[in-house]
Amino acid sequence: MPLLLETFTSEEITARDRSHILHLLYIMIRGIAWADGLDNELVQSCLNETFGNWMAIFLQIIQSNATKNIAVRINALSCLTVIFRDLINYSRNSINIILKPVWKL
């Protein structure tokens, strides 16, 4: 996940590439979601290093202009959905950060 974050924040990639990276992140999060509540150490080892950065990126994406980069926004919302739906234990502290901007969107 650190490599995905590094690539996503690179200035050389296009919005389409960013959209694809978010889709990969979505798939990766779904792949470890089963462990939330059962093997919390596994979830933490996979997400702790970059979770805060991803949340900041998601916040920035959903607060950006609605007509720009719609595919990126859709994939960011998909990631947020799986994070807060399937990683209930892990994500509970982050919901207050993102809830108001998502509701506004």
Tab-separated table of N, CA and C in Angstrom:
chain	number	residue	atom	x	y	z
A	1	MET	N	0.801	-1.197	0.000
A	1	MET	CA	0.000	0.000	0.000
A	1	MET	C	0.848	1.267	0.000
A	2	PRO	N	2.033	1.218	0.613
A	2	PRO	CA	2.883	2.415	0.507
A	2	PRO	C	3.269	2.734	-0.939
A	3	LEU	N	3.484	1.719	-1.747
A	3	LEU	CA	3.829	1.941	-3.146
A	3	LEU	C	2.644	2.543	-3.907
A	4	LEU	N	1.443	2.091	-3.614
A	4	LEU	CA	0.262	2.686	-4.244
A	4	LEU	C	0.143	4.156	-3.867
A	5	LEU	N	0.379	4.470	-2.604
A	5	LEU	CA	0.303	5.855	-2.151
A	5	LEU	C	1.359	6.715	-2.832
A	6	GLU	N	2.563	6.193	-2.918
A	6	GLU	CA	3.649	6.931	-3.572
A	6	GLU	C	3.324	7.193	-5.042
A	7	THR	N	2.796	6.194	-5.710
A	7	THR	CA	2.448	6.340	-7.117
A	7	THR	C	1.277	7.299	-7.291
A	8	PHE	N	0.279	7.183	-6.427
A	8	PHE	CA	-0.895	8.057	-6.520
A	8	PHE	C	-0.510	9.525	-6.358
A	9	THR	N	0.416	9.811	-5.486
A	9	THR	CA	0.795	11.202	-5.218
A	9	THR	C	1.845	11.730	-6.184
A	10	SER	N	2.320	10.884	-7.076
A	10	SER	CA	3.292	11.321	-8.075
A	10	SER	C	2.637	12.302	-9.042
A	11	GLU	N	3.358	13.315	-9.423
A	11	GLU	CA	2.804	14.326	-10.327
A	11	GLU	C	2.801	13.884	-11.784
A	12	GLU	N	3.498	12.814	-12.108
A	12	GLU	CA	3.596	12.379	-13.500
A	12	GLU	C	2.416	11.548	-13.974
A	13	ILE	N	1.544	11.117	-13.088
A	13	ILE	CA	0.452	10.251	-13.529
A	13	ILE	C	-0.808	11.060	-13.827
A	14	THR	N	-1.666	10.469	-14.629
A	14	THR	CA	-2.896	11.131	-15.065
A	14	THR	C	-4.050	10.805	-14.110
A	15	ALA	N	-5.158	11.490	-14.300
A	15	ALA	CA	-6.350	11.223	-13.500
A	15	ALA	C	-6.843	9.790	-13.731
A	16	ARG	N	-6.704	9.311	-14.947
A	16	ARG	CA	-7.114	7.925	-15.249
A	16	ARG	C	-6.267	6.935	-14.465
A	17	ASP	N	-4.961	7.186	-14.389
A	17	ASP	CA	-4.071	6.328	-13.608
A	17	ASP	C	-4.439	6.377	-12.121
A	18	ARG	N	-4.761	7.560	-11.635
A	18	ARG	CA	-5.168	7.703	-10.234
A	18	ARG	C	-6.445	6.913	-9.963
A	19	SER	N	-7.348	6.946	-10.899
A	19	SER	CA	-8.580	6.180	-10.765
A	19	SER	C	-8.279	4.685	-10.677
A	20	HIS	N	-7.373	4.216	-11.494
A	20	HIS	CA	-6.996	2.795	-11.485
A	20	HIS	C	-6.308	2.432	-10.171
A	21	ILE	N	-5.478	3.316	-9.662
A	21	ILE	CA	-4.804	3.063	-8.389
A	21	ILE	C	-5.833	2.948	-7.270
A	22	LEU	N	-6.823	3.816	-7.269
A	22	LEU	CA	-7.867	3.733	-6.245
A	22	LEU	C	-8.664	2.447	-6.373
A	23	HIS	N	-8.863	1.982	-7.589
A	23	HIS	CA	-9.557	0.700	-7.764
A	23	HIS	C	-8.703	-0.441	-7.197
A	24	LEU	N	-7.405	-0.398	-7.419
A	24	LEU	CA	-6.510	-1.406	-6.830
A	24	LEU	C	-6.547	-1.345	-5.307
A	25	LEU	N	-6.552	-0.143	-4.754
A	25	LEU	CA	-6.650	0.018	-3.308
A	25	LEU	C	-7.958	-0.585	-2.794
A	26	TYR	N	-9.030	-0.331	-3.499
A	26	TYR	CA	-10.334	-0.898	-3.150
A	26	TYR	C	-10.258	-2.429	-3.081
A	27	ILE	N	-9.664	-3.029	-4.080
A	27	ILE	CA	-9.534	-4.496	-4.117
A	27	ILE	C	-8.673	-4.985	-2.958
A	28	MET	N	-7.595	-4.277	-2.663
A	28	MET	CA	-6.710	-4.685	-1.573
A	28	MET	C	-7.420	-4.580	-0.218
A	29	ILE	N	-8.177	-3.522	-0.021
A	29	ILE	CA	-8.895	-3.365	1.244
A	29	ILE	C	-9.947	-4.458	1.397
A	30	ARG	N	-10.641	-4.766	0.320
A	30	ARG	CA	-11.618	-5.860	0.371
A	30	ARG	C	-10.949	-7.180	0.694
A	31	GLY	N	-9.701	-7.328	0.239
A	31	GLY	CA	-8.971	-8.564	0.492
A	31	GLY	C	-8.599	-8.783	1.948
A	32	ILE	N	-8.453	-7.713	2.703
A	32	ILE	CA	-8.107	-7.870	4.121
A	32	ILE	C	-9.281	-7.587	5.052
A	33	ALA	N	-10.405	-7.180	4.505
A	33	ALA	CA	-11.551	-6.802	5.333
A	33	ALA	C	-12.065	-7.955	6.193
A	34	TRP	N	-11.915	-9.169	5.740
A	34	TRP	CA	-12.382	-10.321	6.508
A	34	TRP	C	-11.720	-10.380	7.880
A	35	ALA	N	-10.516	-9.843	7.999
A	35	ALA	CA	-9.737	-9.960	9.232
A	35	ALA	C	-10.132	-8.950	10.302
A	36	ASP	N	-10.915	-7.947	9.952
A	36	ASP	CA	-11.308	-6.927	10.931
A	36	ASP	C	-12.151	-7.570	12.019
A	37	GLY	N	-11.673	-7.493	13.233
A	37	GLY	CA	-12.354	-8.103	14.364
A	37	GLY	C	-11.882	-9.515	14.655
A	38	LEU	N	-11.296	-10.188	13.679
A	38	LEU	CA	-10.778	-11.542	13.871
A	38	LEU	C	-9.264	-11.548	14.057
A	39	ASP	N	-8.588	-10.807	13.221
A	39	ASP	CA	-7.127	-10.712	13.270
A	39	ASP	C	-6.747	-9.246	13.095
A	40	ASN	N	-6.971	-8.471	14.128
A	40	ASN	CA	-6.737	-7.032	14.056
A	40	ASN	C	-5.273	-6.685	13.801
A	41	GLU	N	-4.365	-7.537	14.238
A	41	GLU	CA	-2.943	-7.290	13.982
A	41	GLU	C	-2.642	-7.331	12.489
A	42	LEU	N	-3.278	-8.227	11.756
A	42	LEU	CA	-3.098	-8.301	10.306
A	42	LEU	C	-3.593	-7.019	9.644
A	43	VAL	N	-4.765	-6.569	10.026
A	43	VAL	CA	-5.331	-5.344	9.452
A	43	VAL	C	-4.418	-4.163	9.759
A	44	GLN	N	-3.966	-4.062	10.996
A	44	GLN	CA	-3.084	-2.961	11.380
A	44	GLN	C	-1.762	-3.001	10.636
A	45	SER	N	-1.200	-4.174	10.465
A	45	SER	CA	0.075	-4.269	9.752
A	45	SER	C	-0.070	-3.885	8.277
A	46	CYS	N	-1.234	-4.113	7.711
A	46	CYS	CA	-1.472	-3.751	6.308
A	46	CYS	C	-1.800	-2.275	6.132
A	47	LEU	N	-2.514	-1.685	7.077
A	47	LEU	CA	-3.053	-0.349	6.866
A	47	LEU	C	-2.398	0.773	7.671
A	48	ASN	N	-1.843	0.475	8.824
A	48	ASN	CA	-1.378	1.545	9.716
A	48	ASN	C	-0.412	2.528	9.072
A	49	GLU	N	0.480	2.050	8.245
A	49	GLU	CA	1.524	2.907	7.670
A	49	GLU	C	0.958	4.017	6.782
A	50	THR	N	-0.118	3.732	6.066
A	50	THR	CA	-0.615	4.704	5.080
A	50	THR	C	-2.064	5.133	5.284
A	51	PHE	N	-2.759	4.588	6.257
A	51	PHE	CA	-4.191	4.854	6.406
A	51	PHE	C	-4.486	6.340	6.579
A	52	GLY	N	-3.767	7.022	7.419
A	52	GLY	CA	-3.979	8.454	7.635
A	52	GLY	C	-3.775	9.260	6.369
A	53	ASN	N	-2.760	8.904	5.594
A	53	ASN	CA	-2.508	9.593	4.322
A	53	ASN	C	-3.639	9.358	3.331
A	54	TRP	N	-4.121	8.115	3.260
A	54	TRP	CA	-5.230	7.820	2.354
A	54	TRP	C	-6.482	8.581	2.770
A	55	MET	N	-6.746	8.650	4.064
A	55	MET	CA	-7.921	9.383	4.529
A	55	MET	C	-7.821	10.865	4.154
A	56	ALA	N	-6.634	11.435	4.267
A	56	ALA	CA	-6.438	12.836	3.875
A	56	ALA	C	-6.660	13.011	2.378
A	57	ILE	N	-6.201	12.055	1.592
A	57	ILE	CA	-6.407	12.114	0.137
A	57	ILE	C	-7.892	11.993	-0.190
A	58	PHE	N	-8.587	11.058	0.456
A	58	PHE	CA	-10.022	10.906	0.211
A	58	PHE	C	-10.764	12.186	0.565
A	59	LEU	N	-10.394	12.794	1.662
A	59	LEU	CA	-11.022	14.044	2.074
A	59	LEU	C	-10.799	15.125	1.024
A	60	GLN	N	-9.586	15.212	0.521
A	60	GLN	CA	-9.255	16.198	-0.513
A	60	GLN	C	-10.050	15.925	-1.796
A	61	ILE	N	-10.179	14.668	-2.165
A	61	ILE	CA	-10.900	14.296	-3.389
A	61	ILE	C	-12.373	14.656	-3.290
A	62	ILE	N	-13.003	14.328	-2.178
A	62	ILE	CA	-14.440	14.574	-2.093
A	62	ILE	C	-14.767	16.052	-1.901
A	63	GLN	N	-13.791	16.842	-1.490
A	63	GLN	CA	-14.026	18.276	-1.354
A	63	GLN	C	-13.622	19.052	-2.601
A	64	SER	N	-13.105	18.362	-3.601
A	64	SER	CA	-12.684	19.028	-4.839
A	64	SER	C	-13.893	19.296	-5.733
A	65	ASN	N	-13.635	19.952	-6.848
A	65	ASN	CA	-14.666	20.317	-7.805
A	65	ASN	C	-15.410	19.075	-8.309
A	66	ALA	N	-16.733	19.111	-8.264
A	66	ALA	CA	-17.559	17.942	-8.598
A	66	ALA	C	-17.492	17.538	-10.066
A	67	THR	N	-17.180	18.454	-10.950
A	67	THR	CA	-17.188	18.113	-12.373
A	67	THR	C	-15.840	17.599	-12.855
A	68	LYS	N	-14.825	17.704	-12.038
A	68	LYS	CA	-13.488	17.262	-12.423
A	68	LYS	C	-13.212	15.861	-11.898
A	69	ASN	N	-12.579	15.048	-12.714
A	69	ASN	CA	-12.093	13.727	-12.291
A	69	ASN	C	-13.176	12.871	-11.633
A	70	ILE	N	-14.270	12.694	-12.299
A	70	ILE	CA	-15.392	11.956	-11.732
A	70	ILE	C	-15.026	10.498	-11.435
A	71	ALA	N	-14.204	9.880	-12.265
A	71	ALA	CA	-13.804	8.485	-12.026
A	71	ALA	C	-12.979	8.365	-10.750
A	72	VAL	N	-12.136	9.337	-10.488
A	72	VAL	CA	-11.338	9.337	-9.257
A	72	VAL	C	-12.271	9.463	-8.056
A	73	ARG	N	-13.236	10.341	-8.157
A	73	ARG	CA	-14.190	10.539	-7.054
A	73	ARG	C	-15.013	9.278	-6.794
A	74	ILE	N	-15.463	8.634	-7.852
A	74	ILE	CA	-16.253	7.411	-7.704
A	74	ILE	C	-15.433	6.328	-7.019
A	75	ASN	N	-14.188	6.148	-7.446
A	75	ASN	CA	-13.343	5.127	-6.835
A	75	ASN	C	-12.968	5.485	-5.401
A	76	ALA	N	-12.792	6.759	-5.107
A	76	ALA	CA	-12.520	7.175	-3.725
A	76	ALA	C	-13.720	6.854	-2.840
A	77	LEU	N	-14.918	7.132	-3.331
A	77	LEU	CA	-16.123	6.813	-2.566
A	77	LEU	C	-16.299	5.305	-2.400
A	78	SER	N	-15.907	4.534	-3.399
A	78	SER	CA	-15.953	3.075	-3.272
A	78	SER	C	-15.011	2.607	-2.172
A	79	CYS	N	-13.814	3.178	-2.140
A	79	CYS	CA	-12.851	2.839	-1.086
A	79	CYS	C	-13.405	3.195	0.284
A	80	LEU	N	-13.967	4.381	0.405
A	80	LEU	CA	-14.533	4.803	1.686
A	80	LEU	C	-15.684	3.891	2.109
A	81	THR	N	-16.474	3.473	1.155
A	81	THR	CA	-17.586	2.576	1.469
A	81	THR	C	-17.080	1.272	2.059
A	82	VAL	N	-16.102	0.667	1.428
A	82	VAL	CA	-15.596	-0.607	1.931
A	82	VAL	C	-14.850	-0.412	3.263
A	83	ILE	N	-14.179	0.707	3.432
A	83	ILE	CA	-13.480	0.961	4.691
A	83	ILE	C	-14.469	1.041	5.848
A	84	PHE	N	-15.525	1.830	5.687
A	84	PHE	CA	-16.451	2.027	6.798
A	84	PHE	C	-17.520	0.952	6.905
A	85	ARG	N	-17.720	0.186	5.857
A	85	ARG	CA	-18.688	-0.906	5.910
A	85	ARG	C	-18.050	-2.196	6.415
A	86	ASP	N	-16.853	-2.511	5.912
A	86	ASP	CA	-16.239	-3.804	6.193
A	86	ASP	C	-15.132	-3.761	7.247
A	87	LEU	N	-14.596	-2.588	7.518
A	87	LEU	CA	-13.550	-2.454	8.538
A	87	LEU	C	-14.091	-1.646	9.717
A	88	ILE	N	-15.173	-2.110	10.280
A	88	ILE	CA	-15.872	-1.371	11.327
A	88	ILE	C	-14.964	-1.108	12.518
A	89	ASN	N	-14.261	-2.112	12.982
A	89	ASN	CA	-13.395	-1.939	14.154
A	89	ASN	C	-12.220	-1.025	13.860
A	90	TYR	N	-11.586	-1.222	12.727
A	90	TYR	CA	-10.386	-0.456	12.396
A	90	TYR	C	-10.701	1.004	12.087
A	91	SER	N	-11.801	1.261	11.427
A	91	SER	CA	-12.080	2.610	10.925
A	91	SER	C	-12.923	3.474	11.861
A	92	ARG	N	-13.327	2.961	12.975
A	92	ARG	CA	-14.268	3.707	13.831
A	92	ARG	C	-13.735	5.060	14.277
A	93	ASN	N	-12.436	5.224	14.453
A	93	ASN	CA	-11.890	6.507	14.886
A	93	ASN	C	-11.827	7.534	13.761
A	94	SER	N	-11.928	7.090	12.535
A	94	SER	CA	-11.792	7.988	11.387
A	94	SER	C	-13.117	8.472	10.824
A	95	ILE	N	-14.196	7.910	11.264
A	95	ILE	CA	-15.485	8.264	10.652
A	95	ILE	C	-15.847	9.725	10.878
A	96	ASN	N	-15.475	10.277	12.010
A	96	ASN	CA	-15.814	11.677	12.287
A	96	ASN	C	-15.089	12.642	11.356
A	97	ILE	N	-13.939	12.262	10.869
A	97	ILE	CA	-13.158	13.112	9.971
A	97	ILE	C	-13.853	13.236	8.613
A	98	ILE	N	-14.404	12.167	8.141
A	98	ILE	CA	-14.869	12.096	6.761
A	98	ILE	C	-16.385	12.229	6.618
A	99	LEU	N	-17.128	12.020	7.685
A	99	LEU	CA	-18.579	11.956	7.595
A	99	LEU	C	-19.214	13.250	7.078
A	100	LYS	N	-18.857	14.388	7.620
A	100	LYS	CA	-19.476	15.648	7.212
A	100	LYS	C	-19.206	15.978	5.737
A	101	PRO	N	-17.945	15.886	5.253
A	101	PRO	CA	-17.716	16.164	3.827
A	101	PRO	C	-18.438	15.173	2.894
A	102	VAL	N	-18.491	13.912	3.271
A	102	VAL	CA	-19.187	12.930	2.435
A	102	VAL	C	-20.685	13.222	2.435
A	103	TRP	N	-21.228	13.551	3.579
A	103	TRP	CA	-22.646	13.874	3.651
A	103	TRP	C	-22.958	15.093	2.787
A	104	LYS	N	-22.084	16.092	2.830
A	104	LYS	CA	-22.269	17.293	2.034
A	104	LYS	C	-22.227	16.970	0.543
A	105	LEU	N	-21.321	16.053	0.150
A	105	LEU	CA	-21.194	15.657	-1.247
A	105	LEU	C	-22.471	14.984	-1.714
